[in-house]
């Protein structure tokens, strides 16, 4: 075990004595990860639909469709990893962070195919704020256990969903298309810090 791993374990043990139960924290992280993954899937579906409606498909639209689909797949992978593991606030918050970051990438593709309209810019900004808030909540200073940062991340995710709805990327009540997680290689899991 490396010195860094030893320090991280000690930090977790110290925080664990004062932090809420891991299973309680997991509920919040999982809800946020699920929301971000659903947002990414809905945006991917939207990008594919809008690009398909263009009379002359271009390379930019094809690239946007691929990137949005990839973002939705990575968000689904993070959610799957969270569902398959034991409660661990640090790992759970990283999964929520990865889902939010992927949803932000999908949002950028939504903005691209929308021609940079004001609603799409606002939705993209909200997605980036949600990603930043999730990243802060998962940061090394708190490892997913800070209730205040988790609440801020939860609120930012709600705002990102509302902004995506206003942009037309998400239709309230519509079924979210299923997204395959694809092959989860060790390299991808390492890049996601899982």
Short mmCIF file of N, CA and C in Angstrom, two decimals, residues 1 18 43 55 58 63 101 103 123 129 141-142 152 160 183:
data_model
loop_
_atom_site.label_atom_id
_atom_site.label_comp_id
_atom_site.label_asym_id
_atom_site.label_seq_id
_atom_site.Cartn_x
_atom_site.Cartn_y
_atom_site.Cartn_z
N UNK A 1 0.85 -1.17 0.00
CA UNK A 1 0.00 0.00 0.00
C UNK A 1 0.90 1.24 0.00
N UNK A 18 -17.37 10.88 11.99
CA UNK A 18 -18.24 12.04 12.15
C UNK A 18 -19.25 12.18 11.02
N UNK A 43 -30.63 13.87 -23.53
CA UNK A 43 -29.96 14.83 -24.43
C UNK A 43 -29.37 14.10 -25.62
N UNK A 55 -31.73 18.26 -43.33
CA UNK A 55 -31.78 17.72 -44.69
C UNK A 55 -30.43 17.22 -45.18
N UNK A 58 -24.27 16.79 -41.66
CA UNK A 58 -22.88 17.20 -41.84
C UNK A 58 -22.01 16.55 -40.79
N UNK A 63 -20.56 14.20 -35.50
CA UNK A 63 -19.65 14.24 -34.36
C UNK A 63 -20.42 14.50 -33.08
N UNK A 101 -20.49 15.04 -15.08
CA UNK A 101 -19.53 15.51 -16.10
C UNK A 101 -19.95 15.02 -17.48
N UNK A 103 -23.03 14.29 -18.41
CA UNK A 103 -24.23 15.03 -18.79
C UNK A 103 -23.85 16.43 -19.28
N UNK A 123 -28.97 26.09 -20.54
CA UNK A 123 -28.97 24.68 -20.11
C UNK A 123 -27.55 24.14 -20.00
N UNK A 129 -22.41 23.87 -14.18
CA UNK A 129 -22.46 24.17 -12.73
C UNK A 129 -22.76 22.91 -11.94
N UNK A 141 -11.12 16.95 -0.20
CA UNK A 141 -11.29 17.56 1.12
C UNK A 141 -12.44 16.95 1.91
N UNK A 142 -13.41 16.32 1.21
CA UNK A 142 -14.55 15.77 1.95
C UNK A 142 -14.94 14.36 1.54
N UNK A 152 -25.64 21.20 -2.07
CA UNK A 152 -25.41 22.12 -3.19
C UNK A 152 -25.39 21.36 -4.52
N UNK A 160 -30.12 21.95 -13.31
CA UNK A 160 -29.69 21.49 -14.64
C UNK A 160 -30.82 20.75 -15.35
N UNK A 183 -18.83 -2.02 -23.20
CA UNK A 183 -17.76 -2.76 -22.54
C UNK A 183 -17.08 -1.84 -21.55
#
